Amino acid sequence: MQKSILIIGASGQIGTELTLKLREINGKNAVIASDIHEGNEELMQSGPFEFINAMDFERILNIVHKYRITDIYLMAAMLSATGEKFPEKAWDLNMNSLFNVLNLAKAGLIKKVFWPSSIAVFGPTTPKENTPQNTIMEPSTVYGISKQTGERWCEYYFNKFNVDVRSIRYPGIISWKANPGGGTTDYAIEIYHKALLNGAYNSFLTKDSKLPMMYIDDAIDATIKIMDAPPEAIKIRSSYNLAGMSFTPEEVSTEIIKHIATFKISYNPDFRQSIADSWPKSIDDSKAREDWNWKHKIDLEKMTKLMLKNLSLKYQE
Ligand code: SER
């Protein structure tokens, strides 16, 4: 059967690059982008686009029929920092969108679902270094609570209704094509923009706030790998731990100084500090490495080169 993919939340930070990559692999007409907002020019020109509110089941159903969709990637969500400002809205969006997609799969209308979870499922009582796959999970943000609950529902739909849902716990994702959407790890993107534009950055996290992070190319690679794996290889149906690198604001700054010698960083922590403090510093992702051959490629040094190179080209346009 021909694969036909729908990305919900395609205009977002990860959705944009995931759509472009899936179109490169499967052909542009096999991948339908959708979002409540239009995406950037590159996304909009790369293939079909439909407006979808992820909470509107009828609208999703309509598009599933129209394009005979087989696989859905649900990338729409309200992230940790914005979620703390709009808790009920975050809960509504993050949970209802997931039920919409899981129920389509339960009804047999689609074959496969990708739904991202996050390091935000962990909380202050979780072991912070090398956080295991199975451990204490007492998240303290609305975003984290919604992702943890979502994980339980994914596993439930797999066990009870045989829904082929696959998920990974993304760390902070760093990219340059589309802007991030209100996360606690966004400092690690802003810092590169400000380094090029102002030669200085005022960090909203303290210098030693170490968090798990990943460059976008690795995140896209992991997403495609888990979706391409044979069903029997996917032994965890809640969500897989996933790791790339871990670093602090001070460490990124040191790396940037290798390229921009006059770069200056200052620290002025805000409400996002307590969110960062509640999350792991590093993640044990050995299950993903064993079950579906996950392997990250990009470290802080390589990522810094890529971010500075691509952003300076973008700013010259
Ligand atoms: N990048 C996300 C956030 O900060 C973590 O999943 O909310």
GROMACS .gro file of C-alpha atoms and ligand atoms in nm:
model
  324
    1MET     CA    1   0.000   0.000   0.000
    2GLN     CA    2   0.123   0.346  -0.095
    3LYS     CA    3   0.245   0.554   0.202
    4SER     CA    4   0.066   0.887   0.242
    5ILE     CA    5   0.187   1.107   0.526
    6LEU     CA    6   0.015   1.388   0.717
    7ILE     CA    7   0.222   1.618   0.938
    8ILE     CA    8   0.013   1.812   1.190
    9GLY     CA    9   0.209   2.111   1.320
   10ALA     CA   10   0.425   2.125   1.008
   11SER     CA   11   0.504   2.497   1.041
   12GLY     CA   12   0.677   2.457   1.377
   13GLN     CA   13   1.044   2.420   1.459
   14ILE     CA   14   1.066   2.042   1.413
   15GLY     CA   15   0.765   2.004   1.180
   16THR     CA   16   0.922   2.228   0.915
   17GLU     CA   17   1.240   2.026   0.877
   18LEU     CA   18   1.065   1.692   0.920
   19THR     CA   19   0.829   1.779   0.635
   20LEU     CA   20   1.116   1.883   0.407
   21LYS     CA   21   1.306   1.562   0.480
   22LEU     CA   22   1.006   1.333   0.439
   23ARG     CA   23   0.930   1.503   0.105
   24GLU     CA   24   1.287   1.446  -0.007
   25ILE     CA   25   1.251   1.075   0.077
   26ASN     CA   26   0.891   1.003  -0.030
   27GLY     CA   27   0.818   1.266  -0.294
   28LYS     CA   28   0.643   1.596  -0.230
   29ASN     CA   29   0.288   1.478  -0.301
   30ALA     CA   30   0.313   1.189  -0.055
   31VAL     CA   31   0.363   1.430   0.237
   32ILE     CA   32   0.082   1.671   0.334
   33ALA     CA   33   0.189   1.958   0.559
   34SER     CA   34  -0.072   2.107   0.792
   35ASP     CA   35  -0.085   2.366   1.068
   36ILE     CA   36  -0.305   2.649   1.201
   37HIS     CA   37  -0.047   2.897   1.063
   38GLU     CA   38   0.127   2.908   0.729
   39GLY     CA   39   0.488   2.794   0.745
   40ASN     CA   40   0.798   2.967   0.610
   41GLU     CA   41   0.849   3.012   0.238
   42GLU     CA   42   1.060   2.700   0.194
   43LEU     CA   43   0.794   2.483   0.357
   44MET     CA   44   0.501   2.641   0.172
   45GLN     CA   45   0.670   2.599  -0.164
   46SER     CA   46   0.782   2.244  -0.107
   47GLY     CA   47   0.445   2.066  -0.149
   48PRO     CA   48   0.077   2.048  -0.046
   49PHE     CA   49  -0.041   2.239   0.263
   50GLU     CA   50  -0.377   2.231   0.447
   51PHE     CA   51  -0.496   2.439   0.742
   52ILE     CA   52  -0.571   2.210   1.036
   53ASN     CA   53  -0.645   2.287   1.399
   54ALA     CA   54  -0.508   1.979   1.577
   55MET     CA   55  -0.805   1.986   1.817
   56ASP     CA   56  -1.060   1.964   1.533
   57PHE     CA   57  -1.128   1.593   1.480
   58GLU     CA   58  -1.368   1.642   1.185
   59ARG     CA   59  -1.116   1.853   0.997
   60ILE     CA   60  -0.838   1.596   1.047
   61LEU     CA   61  -1.076   1.317   0.938
   62ASN     CA   62  -1.164   1.513   0.626
   63ILE     CA   63  -0.799   1.552   0.527
   64VAL     CA   64  -0.726   1.185   0.608
   65HIS     CA   65  -1.000   1.085   0.360
   66LYS     CA   66  -0.904   1.344   0.099
   67TYR     CA   67  -0.542   1.222   0.074
   68ARG     CA   68  -0.590   0.859   0.187
   69ILE     CA   69  -0.347   0.923   0.472
   70THR     CA   70  -0.167   0.619   0.618
   71ASP     CA   71   0.081   0.779   0.864
   72ILE     CA   72   0.037   1.083   1.091
   73TYR     CA   73   0.317   1.275   1.263
   74LEU     CA   74   0.156   1.487   1.536
   75MET     CA   75   0.403   1.769   1.595
   76ALA     CA   76   0.160   2.031   1.732
   77ALA     CA   77   0.203   2.107   2.103
   78MET     CA   78   0.236   2.388   2.351
   79LEU     CA   79   0.587   2.369   2.502
   80SER     CA   80   0.709   2.411   2.858
   81ALA     CA   81   0.752   2.788   2.899
   82THR     CA   82   0.434   2.892   2.712
   83GLY     CA   83   0.244   2.610   2.882
   84GLU     CA   84   0.313   2.763   3.225
   85LYS     CA   85   0.144   3.084   3.105
   86PHE     CA   86  -0.162   2.907   2.960
   87PRO     CA   87  -0.197   2.582   3.158
   88GLU     CA   88  -0.550   2.487   3.053
   89LYS     CA   89  -0.490   2.568   2.691
   90ALA     CA   90  -0.169   2.364   2.695
   91TRP     CA   91  -0.353   2.067   2.844
   92ASP     CA   92  -0.640   2.096   2.592
   93LEU     CA   93  -0.412   2.117   2.291
   94ASN     CA   94  -0.159   1.856   2.398
   95MET     CA   95  -0.414   1.595   2.506
   96ASN     CA   96  -0.702   1.644   2.262
   97SER     CA   97  -0.477   1.645   1.958
   98LEU     CA   98  -0.327   1.315   2.072
   99PHE     CA   99  -0.669   1.154   2.129
  100ASN     CA  100  -0.781   1.270   1.783
  101VAL     CA  101  -0.492   1.092   1.617
  102LEU     CA  102  -0.494   0.780   1.839
  103ASN     CA  103  -0.868   0.739   1.777
  104LEU     CA  104  -0.820   0.757   1.399
  105ALA     CA  105  -0.567   0.475   1.430
  106LYS     CA  106  -0.794   0.276   1.664
  107ALA     CA  107  -1.072   0.302   1.404
  108GLY     CA  108  -0.833   0.162   1.142
  109LEU     CA  109  -0.840   0.482   0.934
  110ILE     CA  110  -0.462   0.530   0.957
  111LYS     CA  111  -0.184   0.275   1.003
  112LYS     CA  112   0.094   0.445   1.198
  113VAL     CA  113   0.136   0.736   1.440
  114PHE     CA  114   0.439   0.935   1.548
  115TRP     CA  115   0.396   1.146   1.861
  116PRO     CA  116   0.687   1.318   2.032
  117SER     CA  117   0.735   1.311   2.407
  118SER     CA  118   1.003   1.510   2.590
  119ILE     CA  119   1.262   1.520   2.867
  120ALA     CA  120   0.992   1.728   3.040
  121VAL     CA  121   0.826   1.401   3.153
  122PHE     CA  122   1.095   1.391   3.421
  123GLY     CA  123   1.083   1.604   3.734
  124PRO     CA  124   1.278   1.712   4.043
  125THR     CA  125   1.274   1.363   4.199
  126THR     CA  126   1.416   1.190   3.888
  127PRO     CA  127   1.786   1.088   3.896
  128LYS     CA  128   1.956   1.369   3.704
  129GLU     CA  129   2.263   1.209   3.550
  130ASN     CA  130   2.221   0.939   3.289
  131THR     CA  131   1.847   0.933   3.356
  132PRO     CA  132   1.727   0.575   3.291
  133GLN     CA  133   1.443   0.476   3.058
  134ASN     CA  134   1.232   0.357   3.351
  135THR     CA  135   1.259   0.579   3.655
  136ILE     CA  136   1.070   0.819   3.882
  137MET     CA  137   0.856   1.056   3.676
  138GLU     CA  138   0.697   1.340   3.871
  139PRO     CA  139   0.695   1.628   3.621
  140SER     CA  140   0.630   1.976   3.756
  141THR     CA  141   0.522   2.159   3.438
  142VAL     CA  142   0.188   2.136   3.258
  143TYR     CA  143   0.378   2.045   2.944
  144GLY     CA  144   0.557   1.762   3.127
  145ILE     CA  145   0.234   1.636   3.284
  146SER     CA  146   0.066   1.632   2.942
  147LYS     CA  147   0.357   1.445   2.782
  148GLN     CA  148   0.376   1.190   3.063
  149THR     CA  149   0.000   1.131   3.044
  150GLY     CA  150   0.028   1.109   2.666
  151GLU     CA  151   0.292   0.838   2.701
  152ARG     CA  152   0.058   0.631   2.919
  153TRP     CA  153  -0.222   0.667   2.661
  154CYS     CA  154   0.009   0.569   2.372
  155GLU     CA  155   0.108   0.249   2.551
  156TYR     CA  156  -0.258   0.184   2.639
  157TYR     CA  157  -0.375   0.224   2.277
  158PHE     CA  158  -0.098  -0.010   2.164
  159ASN     CA  159  -0.184  -0.277   2.424
  160LYS     CA  160  -0.563  -0.258   2.400
  161PHE     CA  161  -0.625  -0.160   2.039
  162ASN     CA  162  -0.303  -0.260   1.865
  163VAL     CA  163  -0.237   0.098   1.754
  164ASP     CA  164   0.109   0.127   1.596
  165VAL     CA  165   0.222   0.439   1.779
  166ARG     CA  166   0.590   0.529   1.813
  167SER     CA  167   0.744   0.796   2.028
  168ILE     CA  168   1.071   0.947   2.145
  169ARG     CA  169   1.147   1.183   2.432
  170TYR     CA  170   1.312   1.470   2.250
  171PRO     CA  171   1.575   1.666   2.439
  172GLY     CA  172   1.609   2.041   2.364
  173ILE     CA  173   1.626   2.072   1.985
  174ILE     CA  174   1.858   2.326   1.823
  175SER     CA  175   1.790   2.445   1.468
  176TRP     CA  176   1.805   2.749   1.243
  177LYS     CA  177   1.541   2.713   0.967
  178ALA     CA  178   1.225   2.771   1.173
  179ASN     CA  179   1.196   2.945   1.508
  180PRO     CA  180   1.144   2.745   1.828
  181GLY     CA  181   0.808   2.767   2.000
  182GLY     CA  182   0.829   2.869   2.364
  183GLY     CA  183   1.052   2.609   2.526
  184THR     CA  184   1.295   2.627   2.817
  185THR     CA  185   1.580   2.505   2.598
  186ASP     CA  186   1.531   2.790   2.346
  187TYR     CA  187   1.825   2.982   2.495
  188ALA     CA  188   2.055   2.745   2.307
  189ILE     CA  189   1.912   2.880   1.979
  190GLU     CA  190   1.880   3.248   2.075
  191ILE     CA  191   2.243   3.254   2.181
  192TYR     CA  192   2.362   3.188   1.823
  193HIS     CA  193   2.130   3.452   1.675
  194LYS     CA  194   2.243   3.713   1.929
  195ALA     CA  195   2.610   3.619   1.889
  196LEU     CA  196   2.585   3.708   1.520
  197LEU     CA  197   2.356   4.009   1.557
  198ASN     CA  198   2.486   4.175   1.876
  199GLY     CA  199   2.803   3.992   1.977
  200ALA     CA  200   2.645   3.939   2.320
  201TYR     CA  201   2.371   3.733   2.488
  202ASN     CA  202   2.181   3.768   2.813
  203SER     CA  203   2.093   3.410   2.914
  204PHE     CA  204   1.766   3.334   3.098
  205LEU     CA  205   1.934   3.027   3.252
  206THR     CA  206   2.236   3.030   3.485
  207LYS     CA  207   2.579   2.947   3.348
  208ASP     CA  208   2.586   2.594   3.491
  209SER     CA  209   2.235   2.481   3.385
  210LYS     CA  210   2.322   2.158   3.212
  211LEU     CA  211   2.048   2.010   2.991
  212PRO     CA  212   2.019   1.731   2.732
  213MET     CA  213   2.020   1.876   2.378
  214MET     CA  214   2.027   1.765   2.015
  215TYR     CA  215   2.092   1.923   1.677
  216ILE     CA  216   1.790   1.912   1.446
  217ASP     CA  217   1.950   1.678   1.189
  218ASP     CA  218   1.991   1.412   1.456
  219ALA     CA  219   1.633   1.466   1.579
  220ILE     CA  220   1.494   1.422   1.227
  221ASP     CA  221   1.714   1.120   1.174
  222ALA     CA  222   1.584   0.958   1.496
  223THR     CA  223   1.223   1.033   1.401
  224ILE     CA  224   1.259   0.873   1.059
  225LYS     CA  225   1.454   0.577   1.201
  226ILE     CA  226   1.193   0.486   1.462
  227MET     CA  227   0.912   0.517   1.206
  228ASP     CA  228   1.096   0.298   0.953
  229ALA     CA  229   1.182   0.025   1.204
  230PRO     CA  230   0.983  -0.302   1.180
  231PRO     CA  231   0.701  -0.307   1.440
  232GLU     CA  232   0.859  -0.592   1.637
  233ALA     CA  233   1.174  -0.383   1.694
  234ILE     CA  234   0.972  -0.123   1.883
  235LYS     CA  235   0.965  -0.275   2.230
  236ILE     CA  236   0.869   0.044   2.414
  237ARG     CA  237   0.530   0.188   2.322
  238SER     CA  238   0.525   0.471   2.574
  239SER     CA  239   0.832   0.667   2.457
  240TYR     CA  240   1.206   0.610   2.413
  241ASN     CA  241   1.476   0.809   2.592
  242LEU     CA  242   1.688   0.984   2.329
  243ALA     CA  243   2.019   1.162   2.375
  244GLY     CA  244   2.266   1.358   2.171
  245MET     CA  245   2.479   1.590   2.386
  246SER     CA  246   2.451   1.776   2.716
  247PHE     CA  247   2.589   2.124   2.782
  248THR     CA  248   2.553   2.442   2.987
  249PRO     CA  249   2.510   2.804   2.866
  250GLU     CA  250   2.872   2.867   2.967
  251GLU     CA  251   2.993   2.577   2.753
  252VAL     CA  252   2.804   2.702   2.443
  253SER     CA  253   2.950   3.045   2.504
  254THR     CA  254   3.305   2.903   2.519
  255GLU     CA  255   3.243   2.727   2.189
  256ILE     CA  256   3.107   3.044   2.026
  257ILE     CA  257   3.414   3.241   2.141
  258LYS     CA  258   3.628   3.006   1.929
  259HIS     CA  259   3.455   3.166   1.626
  260ILE     CA  260   3.363   3.512   1.756
  261ALA     CA  261   3.643   3.607   1.995
  262THR     CA  262   3.466   3.918   2.132
  263PHE     CA  263   3.140   3.736   2.221
  264LYS     CA  264   3.011   3.817   2.572
  265ILE     CA  265   2.753   3.629   2.778
  266SER     CA  266   2.564   3.753   3.085
  267TYR     CA  267   2.314   3.568   3.304
  268ASN     CA  268   1.975   3.683   3.418
  269PRO     CA  269   1.766   3.374   3.511
  270ASP     CA  270   1.385   3.402   3.496
  271PHE     CA  271   1.091   3.166   3.562
  272ARG     CA  272   1.238   2.916   3.317
  273GLN     CA  273   1.526   2.845   3.558
  274SER     CA  274   1.308   2.635   3.787
  275ILE     CA  275   1.183   2.436   3.488
  276ALA     CA  276   1.541   2.369   3.378
  277ASP     CA  277   1.636   2.275   3.735
  278SER     CA  278   1.362   2.011   3.741
  279TRP     CA  279   1.489   1.831   3.427
  280PRO     CA  280   1.770   1.575   3.381
  281LYS     CA  281   2.124   1.681   3.294
  282SER     CA  282   2.194   1.377   3.079
  283ILE     CA  283   1.993   1.086   2.942
  284ASP     CA  284   2.060   0.714   2.909
  285ASP     CA  285   1.922   0.623   2.567
  286SER     CA  286   2.068   0.272   2.541
  287LYS     CA  287   1.724   0.119   2.466
  288ALA     CA  288   1.685   0.329   2.149
  289ARG     CA  289   2.042   0.236   2.052
  290GLU     CA  290   1.970  -0.137   2.106
  291ASP     CA  291   1.616  -0.161   1.966
  292TRP     CA  292   1.635   0.049   1.648
  293ASN     CA  293   2.005   0.130   1.605
  294TRP     CA  294   1.990   0.491   1.715
  295LYS     CA  295   2.321   0.677   1.700
  296HIS     CA  296   2.367   1.053   1.721
  297LYS     CA  297   2.622   1.225   1.498
  298ILE     CA  298   2.649   1.587   1.603
  299ASP     CA  299   2.830   1.724   1.909
  300LEU     CA  300   2.854   2.079   2.048
  301GLU     CA  301   3.159   2.169   1.843
  302LYS     CA  302   3.006   2.057   1.512
  303MET     CA  303   2.669   2.209   1.596
  304THR     CA  304   2.824   2.547   1.675
  305LYS     CA  305   2.994   2.553   1.336
  306LEU     CA  306   2.669   2.457   1.160
  307MET     CA  307   2.456   2.711   1.350
  308LEU     CA  308   2.694   3.002   1.294
  309LYS     CA  309   2.748   2.918   0.928
  310ASN     CA  310   2.379   2.868   0.840
  311LEU     CA  311   2.253   3.164   1.043
  312SER     CA  312   2.509   3.404   0.898
  313LEU     CA  313   2.403   3.297   0.547
  314LYS     CA  314   2.039   3.348   0.649
  315TYR     CA  315   2.109   3.696   0.782
  316GLN     CA  316   2.288   3.790   0.457
  317GLU     CA  317   1.980   3.706   0.244
  318SER     N1  318   1.242   2.199   2.423
  318SER     C1  319   1.131   2.163   2.507
  318SER     C2  320   1.099   2.271   2.601
  318SER     O1  321   1.187   2.340   2.641
  318SER     C3  322   1.162   2.036   2.581
  318SER     O2  323   1.085   1.934   2.528
  318SER     O3  324   0.986   2.286   2.638
   0.00000   0.00000   0.00000
